[in-house]
Amino acid sequence: MVDQVRSFLSLTFTPRINYEMEITEFTENPKLQNILYDLRNDESLKGKRYSDVEDAEGHQYVDFVMEGGGVWGIALAGYVHVMEEMGIRFLQLGGASAGAINTLFMAAAGPIDEPKTPWILKKISEKNLAELIDGDSDAVDFIETVMEKSSVLKLLTKAVQVVDNLKHDMGLNPGDNFTEWVKECLAEQGITDTADLKELRSKLPEGLVQKTSEGTVPYPKENVETICIISAEVTTETKVEFPKMADLYWEYPDAVNPAEFVRASMSIPVFFHPYTVKDIPNGEGTWEKWKECTGYIGGAPSEAKFVDGGMVSNFPIDIFHNFRTPRPAAPTFGVKLEIDRNKPNNTDNIFGLLGAMLNTARHIHDYQFILKHPDFEQLVAYIDTGDHNWLNFNLSDEDQVDLFNRGAKAGADFLKKFNWEGYKDTREELFNKLPK
């Protein structure tokens, strides 16, 4: 049993070595080049439609939702890179946990019509993720003891020393280094608060239009600029969408740095302290606003704690869905970071049972939505992440490139099979079955 605990903790707390990879190791590797070559020379893809929304340059636009999954997020970059190389751009963006990080970085990387992958790969490759372990000396000693595979006695001794960390801080690492890193990345793009991000997102691509049977019409601005970062606010048991619901927690939400939203979304229980917002606004009309937005009837709490958004919806594919639209102008592409539910969970021991319980809580909402909305099966790509563990931050250069290529392959396969007109027909059929 001790070996099982040690194995679990070593995966959780293994820091990523800063390999300082060059971006070209991702973007110019032979497997990726072969994937792109096949796509560009596939006659069936020439002129293929993926959306009715396009700009003056001929880019086609889709909404995009990403699943959380630790280091598997590198595979998301591979998927996005292939899409961008094939002329796809992204409108509304959403995700939880690691998907939330990618959401914010894609939104901040530049104007909506520009490729996002080069800047994102640069930021990730520059960051030594071992620095995210920013707890006190007891927390660091405990983590190092686990990593060194020390004796059981030493492991237990160090574990006792972090009991106070868990009791008082409810986690080992404050997460401050992560927040500051994200803020630095955003500042590089001229973003210091939510207002800056909104301004960037409000700049529509030139000539953005929707193609209709009667010609083209301007595409509505409100269907372009939205980003949605999911977090679990456990004080009032609320699934929170940032920045949409930021005014519940901050008096001046546009003055909040968007890095705070992502910090709330990636607050992995135990590993990070819960994210806390204090001095929540409690002025006139507050009770009504909380009830309307969350269903919580107790009025605004004095403070609120957040944990990983993946705890309530790790793949929030439903956030942009409007079932009252019979034939949407743009689809919502989604990426899941593994092949789901293809074998039963191991529940023969307490650790397997606890893991199965956690995964059920994280995924069941999203599973149920896709089950009840079969049209979304046509929109979701599943990336085969192989034997890579989502918590192994010590990936080699080769493993990182492999994950990137796996995402790229999933993107290429999806572009080949997706049928835009067939999807719209499905949506219209489902719409016609709705009670009038």
Short mmCIF file of C-alpha atoms in Angstrom, two decimals:
data_model
loop_
_atom_site.label_atom_id
_atom_site.label_comp_id
_atom_site.label_asym_id
_atom_site.label_seq_id
_atom_site.Cartn_x
_atom_site.Cartn_y
_atom_site.Cartn_z
CA MET A 1 0.00 0.00 0.00
CA VAL A 2 2.87 2.36 0.78
CA ASP A 3 4.31 1.69 -2.67
CA GLN A 4 0.96 2.62 -4.21
CA VAL A 5 0.89 5.88 -2.25
CA ARG A 6 4.48 6.65 -3.23
CA SER A 7 3.74 5.91 -6.88
CA PHE A 8 0.72 8.22 -6.88
CA LEU A 9 2.55 11.07 -5.15
CA SER A 10 5.64 10.77 -7.34
CA LEU A 11 3.45 11.25 -10.42
CA THR A 12 1.65 14.16 -8.81
CA PHE A 13 4.68 16.05 -7.60
CA THR A 14 7.38 15.26 -10.18
CA PRO A 15 8.59 18.64 -11.49
CA ARG A 16 9.16 19.25 -15.15
CA ILE A 17 12.77 19.90 -16.12
CA ASN A 18 13.27 23.04 -18.17
CA TYR A 19 14.48 21.61 -21.45
CA GLU A 20 14.43 24.99 -23.21
CA MET A 21 13.13 23.43 -26.38
CA GLU A 22 13.06 25.33 -29.63
CA ILE A 23 9.63 25.89 -31.16
CA THR A 24 10.86 24.30 -34.38
CA GLU A 25 11.26 20.99 -32.55
CA PHE A 26 7.46 20.98 -32.48
CA THR A 27 6.52 22.73 -35.69
CA GLU A 28 9.15 21.28 -38.04
CA ASN A 29 9.37 17.69 -36.83
CA PRO A 30 9.00 15.10 -39.65
CA LYS A 31 5.77 13.51 -38.37
CA LEU A 32 3.99 16.86 -38.23
CA GLN A 33 5.29 17.82 -41.66
CA ASN A 34 3.93 14.55 -43.07
CA ILE A 35 0.53 15.21 -41.46
CA LEU A 36 0.38 18.69 -42.98
CA TYR A 37 1.62 17.48 -46.36
CA ASP A 38 -1.16 14.89 -46.54
CA LEU A 39 -3.79 17.48 -45.62
CA ARG A 40 -2.60 20.06 -48.13
CA ASN A 41 -2.54 17.50 -50.92
CA ASP A 42 -5.88 15.87 -50.13
CA GLU A 43 -8.15 16.86 -53.01
CA SER A 44 -11.28 16.19 -50.94
CA LEU A 45 -10.29 18.99 -48.55
CA LYS A 46 -9.77 21.71 -51.15
CA GLY A 47 -12.54 24.25 -50.66
CA LYS A 48 -14.17 22.19 -47.91
CA ARG A 49 -16.52 24.09 -45.61
CA TYR A 50 -16.28 23.83 -41.84
CA SER A 51 -18.34 26.90 -40.99
CA ASP A 52 -20.47 29.61 -42.58
CA VAL A 53 -18.42 32.33 -40.86
CA GLU A 54 -15.35 33.63 -42.69
CA ASP A 55 -13.22 36.74 -43.03
CA ALA A 56 -11.79 38.68 -45.95
CA GLU A 57 -8.75 36.38 -46.06
CA GLY A 58 -10.88 33.27 -46.40
CA HIS A 59 -10.29 31.96 -42.87
CA GLN A 60 -13.21 29.93 -41.53
CA TYR A 61 -14.25 30.43 -37.89
CA VAL A 62 -15.46 28.04 -35.18
CA ASP A 63 -16.09 28.15 -31.43
CA PHE A 64 -13.69 26.00 -29.42
CA VAL A 65 -13.81 24.14 -26.09
CA MET A 66 -10.86 22.29 -24.51
CA GLU A 67 -10.73 19.61 -21.84
CA GLY A 68 -8.42 19.85 -18.83
CA GLY A 69 -5.62 17.33 -18.53
CA GLY A 70 -2.29 18.49 -17.09
CA VAL A 71 0.67 18.03 -19.42
CA TRP A 72 -1.64 16.57 -22.05
CA GLY A 73 -2.33 20.23 -22.83
CA ILE A 74 0.66 20.02 -25.17
CA ALA A 75 -1.53 17.86 -27.41
CA LEU A 76 -4.09 20.70 -27.55
CA ALA A 77 -1.40 22.87 -29.10
CA GLY A 78 -0.84 20.24 -31.80
CA TYR A 79 -4.55 20.16 -32.62
CA VAL A 80 -4.76 23.95 -32.78
CA HIS A 81 -1.62 24.20 -34.92
CA VAL A 82 -3.07 21.90 -37.59
CA MET A 83 -6.36 23.81 -37.58
CA GLU A 84 -4.57 27.12 -38.02
CA GLU A 85 -2.34 25.77 -40.79
CA MET A 86 -5.48 24.68 -42.64
CA GLY A 87 -7.13 28.09 -42.36
CA ILE A 88 -9.33 27.58 -39.30
CA ARG A 89 -9.58 30.38 -36.72
CA PHE A 90 -11.39 30.51 -33.38
CA LEU A 91 -14.23 32.68 -32.10
CA GLN A 92 -15.55 31.91 -28.60
CA LEU A 93 -13.12 29.98 -26.41
CA GLY A 94 -13.72 27.91 -23.28
CA GLY A 95 -12.21 25.33 -20.96
CA ALA A 96 -11.48 24.17 -17.42
CA SER A 97 -8.18 23.65 -15.59
CA ALA A 98 -5.48 23.07 -18.24
CA GLY A 99 -8.13 23.84 -20.84
CA ALA A 100 -8.67 27.18 -19.10
CA ILE A 101 -4.97 27.98 -19.36
CA ASN A 102 -5.08 27.28 -23.09
CA THR A 103 -8.27 29.34 -23.37
CA LEU A 104 -6.66 32.41 -21.82
CA PHE A 105 -3.42 32.02 -23.76
CA MET A 106 -5.27 31.66 -27.06
CA ALA A 107 -7.34 34.74 -26.25
CA ALA A 108 -4.26 36.76 -25.29
CA ALA A 109 -1.90 35.56 -28.02
CA GLY A 110 -3.03 38.23 -30.48
CA PRO A 111 -5.88 39.37 -32.72
CA ILE A 112 -8.57 36.78 -33.39
CA ASP A 113 -7.52 36.19 -36.99
CA GLU A 114 -3.83 35.53 -36.20
CA PRO A 115 -2.32 32.07 -35.44
CA LYS A 116 -1.92 31.45 -31.71
CA THR A 117 0.31 28.38 -31.56
CA PRO A 118 3.76 30.00 -32.02
CA TRP A 119 3.37 32.32 -29.02
CA ILE A 120 1.81 29.63 -26.82
CA LEU A 121 4.59 27.13 -27.58
CA LYS A 122 7.18 29.80 -26.84
CA LYS A 123 5.67 30.57 -23.42
CA ILE A 124 5.33 26.92 -22.43
CA SER A 125 8.82 25.97 -23.57
CA GLU A 126 10.35 28.84 -21.58
CA LYS A 127 8.71 27.90 -18.29
CA ASN A 128 10.33 25.54 -15.80
CA LEU A 129 7.27 23.96 -14.24
CA ALA A 130 9.28 22.85 -11.21
CA GLU A 131 8.95 26.47 -10.10
CA LEU A 132 5.24 25.88 -9.56
CA ILE A 133 6.22 24.04 -6.38
CA ASP A 134 6.28 27.24 -4.31
CA GLY A 135 5.32 25.95 -0.88
CA ASP A 136 7.23 26.44 2.36
CA SER A 137 10.23 24.35 3.42
CA ASP A 138 8.08 21.60 4.95
CA ALA A 139 6.08 21.24 1.74
CA VAL A 140 9.22 21.25 -0.39
CA ASP A 141 10.90 18.69 1.91
CA PHE A 142 7.87 16.43 1.69
CA ILE A 143 7.79 16.64 -2.09
CA GLU A 144 11.55 16.02 -2.36
CA THR A 145 11.26 13.03 -0.01
CA VAL A 146 8.60 11.53 -2.24
CA MET A 147 10.69 12.16 -5.33
CA GLU A 148 13.82 10.65 -3.80
CA LYS A 149 11.97 7.40 -2.98
CA SER A 150 13.18 7.64 0.62
CA SER A 151 12.41 5.09 3.30
CA VAL A 152 8.87 4.64 4.54
CA LEU A 153 9.87 6.03 7.94
CA LYS A 154 11.31 9.22 6.42
CA LEU A 155 8.28 9.59 4.15
CA LEU A 156 5.90 9.32 7.08
CA THR A 157 8.01 11.75 9.14
CA LYS A 158 7.89 14.36 6.39
CA ALA A 159 4.19 13.74 5.85
CA VAL A 160 3.53 14.58 9.50
CA GLN A 161 5.34 17.89 8.98
CA VAL A 162 2.89 18.98 6.27
CA VAL A 163 -0.22 18.21 8.32
CA ASP A 164 -0.26 21.87 9.42
CA ASN A 165 0.03 22.97 5.79
CA LEU A 166 -3.07 21.01 4.93
CA LYS A 167 -4.87 22.04 8.11
CA HIS A 168 -4.23 25.78 7.83
CA ASP A 169 -3.70 26.33 4.09
CA MET A 170 -5.61 23.30 2.74
CA GLY A 171 -2.85 22.68 0.23
CA LEU A 172 0.90 22.44 -0.21
CA ASN A 173 1.64 25.22 -2.71
CA PRO A 174 0.23 28.76 -2.75
CA GLY A 175 0.23 28.86 -6.55
CA ASP A 176 1.65 32.38 -6.50
CA ASN A 177 4.42 31.53 -8.94
CA PHE A 178 1.89 30.26 -11.44
CA THR A 179 -0.20 33.41 -11.13
CA GLU A 180 2.80 35.68 -11.56
CA TRP A 181 4.00 33.72 -14.58
CA VAL A 182 0.63 34.05 -16.30
CA LYS A 183 0.53 37.76 -15.45
CA GLU A 184 3.99 38.22 -17.00
CA CYS A 185 2.88 36.40 -20.15
CA LEU A 186 -0.22 38.58 -20.41
CA ALA A 187 1.75 41.78 -19.76
CA GLU A 188 3.97 40.87 -22.72
CA GLN A 189 0.80 41.14 -24.80
CA GLY A 190 -0.23 44.45 -23.21
CA ILE A 191 -2.86 42.85 -20.97
CA THR A 192 -2.92 43.84 -17.29
CA ASP A 193 -6.63 43.56 -16.56
CA THR A 194 -9.86 42.12 -17.91
CA ALA A 195 -10.65 45.37 -19.69
CA ASP A 196 -7.48 44.98 -21.77
CA LEU A 197 -8.42 41.44 -22.72
CA LYS A 198 -11.92 42.51 -23.69
CA GLU A 199 -10.51 45.27 -25.87
CA LEU A 200 -8.27 42.81 -27.70
CA ARG A 201 -11.14 40.38 -28.19
CA SER A 202 -13.44 43.16 -29.46
CA LYS A 203 -11.29 43.77 -32.55
CA LEU A 204 -13.10 41.82 -35.22
CA PRO A 205 -11.24 40.28 -38.17
CA GLU A 206 -11.55 42.34 -41.33
CA GLY A 207 -14.58 41.40 -43.39
CA LEU A 208 -16.01 38.94 -40.87
CA VAL A 209 -19.30 37.71 -42.35
CA GLN A 210 -21.77 34.87 -42.26
CA LYS A 211 -22.57 33.15 -45.54
CA THR A 212 -26.28 32.52 -46.04
CA SER A 213 -28.44 31.21 -48.88
CA GLU A 214 -29.26 34.82 -49.71
CA GLY A 215 -25.71 36.17 -49.63
CA THR A 216 -23.48 37.38 -46.80
CA VAL A 217 -24.30 39.38 -43.66
CA PRO A 218 -22.01 40.85 -40.97
CA TYR A 219 -21.37 38.38 -38.16
CA PRO A 220 -22.61 39.59 -34.73
CA LYS A 221 -19.85 40.89 -32.49
CA GLU A 222 -21.35 39.27 -29.39
CA ASN A 223 -20.78 35.84 -30.97
CA VAL A 224 -17.05 36.45 -31.34
CA GLU A 225 -15.40 37.85 -28.25
CA THR A 226 -16.56 35.54 -25.45
CA ILE A 227 -14.15 33.46 -23.41
CA CYS A 228 -15.35 31.12 -20.67
CA ILE A 229 -13.09 29.85 -17.87
CA ILE A 230 -14.75 27.28 -15.61
CA SER A 231 -14.04 27.08 -11.87
CA ALA A 232 -15.68 25.31 -8.93
CA GLU A 233 -16.64 27.75 -6.19
CA VAL A 234 -17.15 25.47 -3.21
CA THR A 235 -18.32 28.04 -0.65
CA THR A 236 -21.76 28.25 -2.25
CA GLU A 237 -21.48 25.10 -4.44
CA THR A 238 -21.45 27.09 -7.67
CA LYS A 239 -20.10 26.31 -11.13
CA VAL A 240 -18.57 29.67 -12.08
CA GLU A 241 -17.92 31.04 -15.55
CA PHE A 242 -15.24 33.74 -15.70
CA PRO A 243 -15.21 36.56 -16.66
CA LYS A 244 -19.01 36.43 -17.08
CA MET A 245 -19.66 36.02 -13.35
CA ALA A 246 -16.73 38.04 -12.04
CA ASP A 247 -19.01 40.84 -10.85
CA LEU A 248 -20.34 38.50 -8.15
CA TYR A 249 -16.89 38.33 -6.56
CA TRP A 250 -15.21 41.65 -7.36
CA GLU A 251 -16.59 45.16 -7.12
CA TYR A 252 -14.60 46.22 -10.19
CA PRO A 253 -14.37 43.06 -12.32
CA ASP A 254 -12.81 44.77 -15.35
CA ALA A 255 -9.85 45.75 -13.15
CA VAL A 256 -9.08 42.10 -12.29
CA ASN A 257 -6.13 40.50 -14.05
CA PRO A 258 -7.45 37.49 -16.05
CA ALA A 259 -4.64 35.41 -14.54
CA GLU A 260 -6.77 35.30 -11.39
CA PHE A 261 -9.56 33.51 -13.26
CA VAL A 262 -7.18 30.81 -14.48
CA ARG A 263 -5.64 30.46 -11.01
CA ALA A 264 -9.15 29.77 -9.69
CA SER A 265 -9.73 27.18 -12.41
CA MET A 266 -6.50 25.19 -11.94
CA SER A 267 -6.54 24.94 -8.13
CA ILE A 268 -5.79 21.21 -7.95
CA PRO A 269 -6.96 20.04 -4.51
CA VAL A 270 -4.13 19.33 -2.01
CA PHE A 271 -1.38 20.27 -4.48
CA PHE A 272 -2.41 23.96 -4.52
CA HIS A 273 -4.09 26.08 -1.90
CA PRO A 274 -7.70 26.76 -2.79
CA TYR A 275 -8.05 30.11 -4.53
CA THR A 276 -9.76 32.62 -2.22
CA VAL A 277 -11.56 35.87 -2.99
CA LYS A 278 -12.18 38.10 0.02
CA ASP A 279 -14.32 41.19 0.59
CA ILE A 280 -17.00 40.14 -1.86
CA PRO A 281 -19.36 43.02 -2.78
CA ASN A 282 -22.48 43.07 -0.63
CA GLY A 283 -24.33 46.19 -1.73
CA GLU A 284 -27.91 46.83 -2.72
CA GLY A 285 -29.40 44.13 -4.91
CA THR A 286 -26.61 41.66 -4.13
CA TRP A 287 -28.93 38.93 -2.82
CA GLU A 288 -31.08 39.11 -5.93
CA LYS A 289 -28.04 39.00 -8.22
CA TRP A 290 -26.60 35.94 -6.49
CA LYS A 291 -29.93 34.15 -6.59
CA GLU A 292 -30.45 34.95 -10.26
CA CYS A 293 -26.94 33.92 -11.36
CA THR A 294 -26.28 30.93 -9.10
CA GLY A 295 -29.51 29.83 -7.42
CA TYR A 296 -27.85 30.45 -4.05
CA ILE A 297 -30.35 32.13 -1.71
CA GLY A 298 -28.08 33.02 1.22
CA GLY A 299 -26.82 36.32 -0.14
CA ALA A 300 -23.19 37.08 -0.95
CA PRO A 301 -20.68 35.35 1.36
CA SER A 302 -17.88 37.45 2.85
CA GLU A 303 -15.34 35.34 0.96
CA ALA A 304 -15.35 32.44 -1.48
CA LYS A 305 -12.99 29.54 -2.13
CA PHE A 306 -12.42 27.98 -5.54
CA VAL A 307 -10.95 24.63 -6.59
CA ASP A 308 -10.12 23.11 -9.96
CA GLY A 309 -12.85 23.71 -12.53
CA GLY A 310 -12.38 20.17 -13.73
CA MET A 311 -14.04 19.01 -10.52
CA VAL A 312 -17.44 20.10 -11.86
CA SER A 313 -16.97 20.07 -15.63
CA ASN A 314 -13.65 19.03 -17.09
CA PHE A 315 -14.93 19.32 -20.66
CA PRO A 316 -17.57 22.10 -20.68
CA ILE A 317 -18.70 21.48 -24.25
CA ASP A 318 -22.18 22.81 -23.41
CA ILE A 319 -21.18 26.41 -22.65
CA PHE A 320 -21.83 27.81 -26.14
CA HIS A 321 -24.68 25.50 -27.09
CA ASN A 322 -27.95 27.12 -28.21
CA PHE A 323 -30.43 24.33 -28.90
CA ARG A 324 -32.99 26.88 -30.13
CA THR A 325 -30.88 27.52 -33.24
CA PRO A 326 -31.85 25.07 -36.00
CA ARG A 327 -28.88 25.70 -38.31
CA PRO A 328 -25.95 27.42 -36.54
CA ALA A 329 -23.60 29.76 -38.39
CA ALA A 330 -20.52 28.21 -36.79
CA PRO A 331 -19.92 24.89 -35.00
CA THR A 332 -18.35 24.38 -31.58
CA PHE A 333 -15.32 22.16 -32.04
CA GLY A 334 -14.25 20.31 -28.89
CA VAL A 335 -11.15 18.36 -27.94
CA LYS A 336 -11.01 15.62 -25.33
CA LEU A 337 -7.63 14.54 -24.06
CA GLU A 338 -8.10 10.78 -24.07
CA ILE A 339 -10.39 8.04 -25.31
CA ASP A 340 -13.11 7.90 -22.64
CA ARG A 341 -14.93 4.98 -21.05
CA ASN A 342 -13.45 2.25 -23.23
CA LYS A 343 -12.76 -0.02 -20.24
CA PRO A 344 -14.02 -0.31 -16.65
CA ASN A 345 -12.23 1.49 -13.85
CA ASN A 346 -10.16 -0.55 -11.43
CA THR A 347 -12.15 -0.43 -8.17
CA ASP A 348 -10.56 -3.44 -6.46
CA ASN A 349 -8.69 -1.32 -3.89
CA ILE A 350 -9.27 1.92 -2.04
CA PHE A 351 -6.99 3.95 -4.30
CA GLY A 352 -8.69 2.69 -7.43
CA LEU A 353 -12.10 3.35 -5.91
CA LEU A 354 -11.18 6.89 -4.88
CA GLY A 355 -9.78 7.58 -8.35
CA ALA A 356 -12.95 6.24 -9.98
CA MET A 357 -15.10 8.40 -7.69
CA LEU A 358 -13.06 11.51 -8.56
CA ASN A 359 -13.23 10.84 -12.29
CA THR A 360 -16.98 10.23 -12.12
CA ALA A 361 -17.51 13.58 -10.39
CA ARG A 362 -15.29 15.35 -12.93
CA HIS A 363 -16.79 13.84 -16.06
CA ILE A 364 -20.40 12.79 -15.52
CA HIS A 365 -21.97 16.19 -16.33
CA ASP A 366 -20.12 16.37 -19.64
CA TYR A 367 -20.86 12.73 -20.52
CA GLN A 368 -24.55 13.27 -19.88
CA PHE A 369 -24.67 16.39 -22.03
CA ILE A 370 -23.12 14.64 -25.04
CA LEU A 371 -25.40 11.64 -24.51
CA LYS A 372 -28.49 13.88 -24.58
CA HIS A 373 -27.22 15.95 -27.53
CA PRO A 374 -26.02 13.45 -30.15
CA ASP A 375 -25.14 16.25 -32.56
CA PHE A 376 -22.06 16.94 -30.43
CA GLU A 377 -20.61 13.55 -31.26
CA GLN A 378 -19.90 15.07 -34.68
CA LEU A 379 -17.95 17.96 -33.14
CA VAL A 380 -15.63 16.28 -30.65
CA ALA A 381 -12.12 15.03 -31.41
CA TYR A 382 -10.54 12.49 -29.07
CA ILE A 383 -6.77 12.61 -28.74
CA ASP A 384 -5.07 9.29 -28.02
CA THR A 385 -2.49 10.33 -25.41
CA GLY A 386 -0.85 6.92 -25.37
CA ASP A 387 1.06 5.96 -22.23
CA HIS A 388 1.78 9.56 -21.19
CA ASN A 389 0.56 10.31 -17.67
CA TRP A 390 -1.25 13.63 -17.37
CA LEU A 391 0.55 14.36 -14.08
CA ASN A 392 4.08 13.60 -15.28
CA PHE A 393 5.68 17.04 -15.52
CA ASN A 394 9.07 15.48 -16.21
CA LEU A 395 8.38 14.72 -19.86
CA SER A 396 11.39 14.36 -22.15
CA ASP A 397 11.72 16.42 -25.32
CA GLU A 398 10.65 13.40 -27.33
CA ASP A 399 7.56 12.83 -25.19
CA GLN A 400 6.48 16.44 -25.55
CA VAL A 401 6.84 16.29 -29.32
CA ASP A 402 4.96 12.98 -29.34
CA LEU A 403 2.02 14.55 -27.48
CA PHE A 404 2.08 17.51 -29.86
CA ASN A 405 2.02 15.14 -32.84
CA ARG A 406 -0.84 13.11 -31.33
CA GLY A 407 -2.88 16.28 -31.08
CA ALA A 408 -1.96 17.21 -34.64
CA LYS A 409 -3.04 13.78 -35.91
CA ALA A 410 -6.37 14.06 -34.09
CA GLY A 411 -6.91 17.46 -35.68
CA ALA A 412 -6.08 16.15 -39.15
CA ASP A 413 -8.38 13.13 -38.76
CA PHE A 414 -11.18 15.40 -37.59
CA LEU A 415 -10.83 17.78 -40.54
CA LYS A 416 -11.11 14.85 -42.91
CA LYS A 417 -14.28 13.38 -41.40
CA PHE A 418 -16.22 16.48 -40.32
CA ASN A 419 -19.27 17.16 -42.49
CA TRP A 420 -20.54 20.72 -42.00
CA GLU A 421 -23.71 20.37 -44.04
CA GLY A 422 -24.46 17.02 -42.43
CA TYR A 423 -24.03 18.55 -38.99
CA LYS A 424 -26.44 21.37 -39.80
CA ASP A 425 -28.96 18.83 -41.06
CA THR A 426 -28.67 16.97 -37.76
CA ARG A 427 -29.20 20.17 -35.79
CA GLU A 428 -32.30 21.04 -37.83
CA GLU A 429 -33.71 17.54 -37.34
CA LEU A 430 -33.23 17.81 -33.57
CA PHE A 431 -34.72 21.30 -33.56
CA ASN A 432 -37.85 20.08 -35.32
CA LYS A 433 -38.35 17.48 -32.58
CA LEU A 434 -38.40 20.10 -29.82
CA PRO A 435 -41.79 20.89 -28.25
CA LYS A 436 -43.19 24.02 -29.82
#
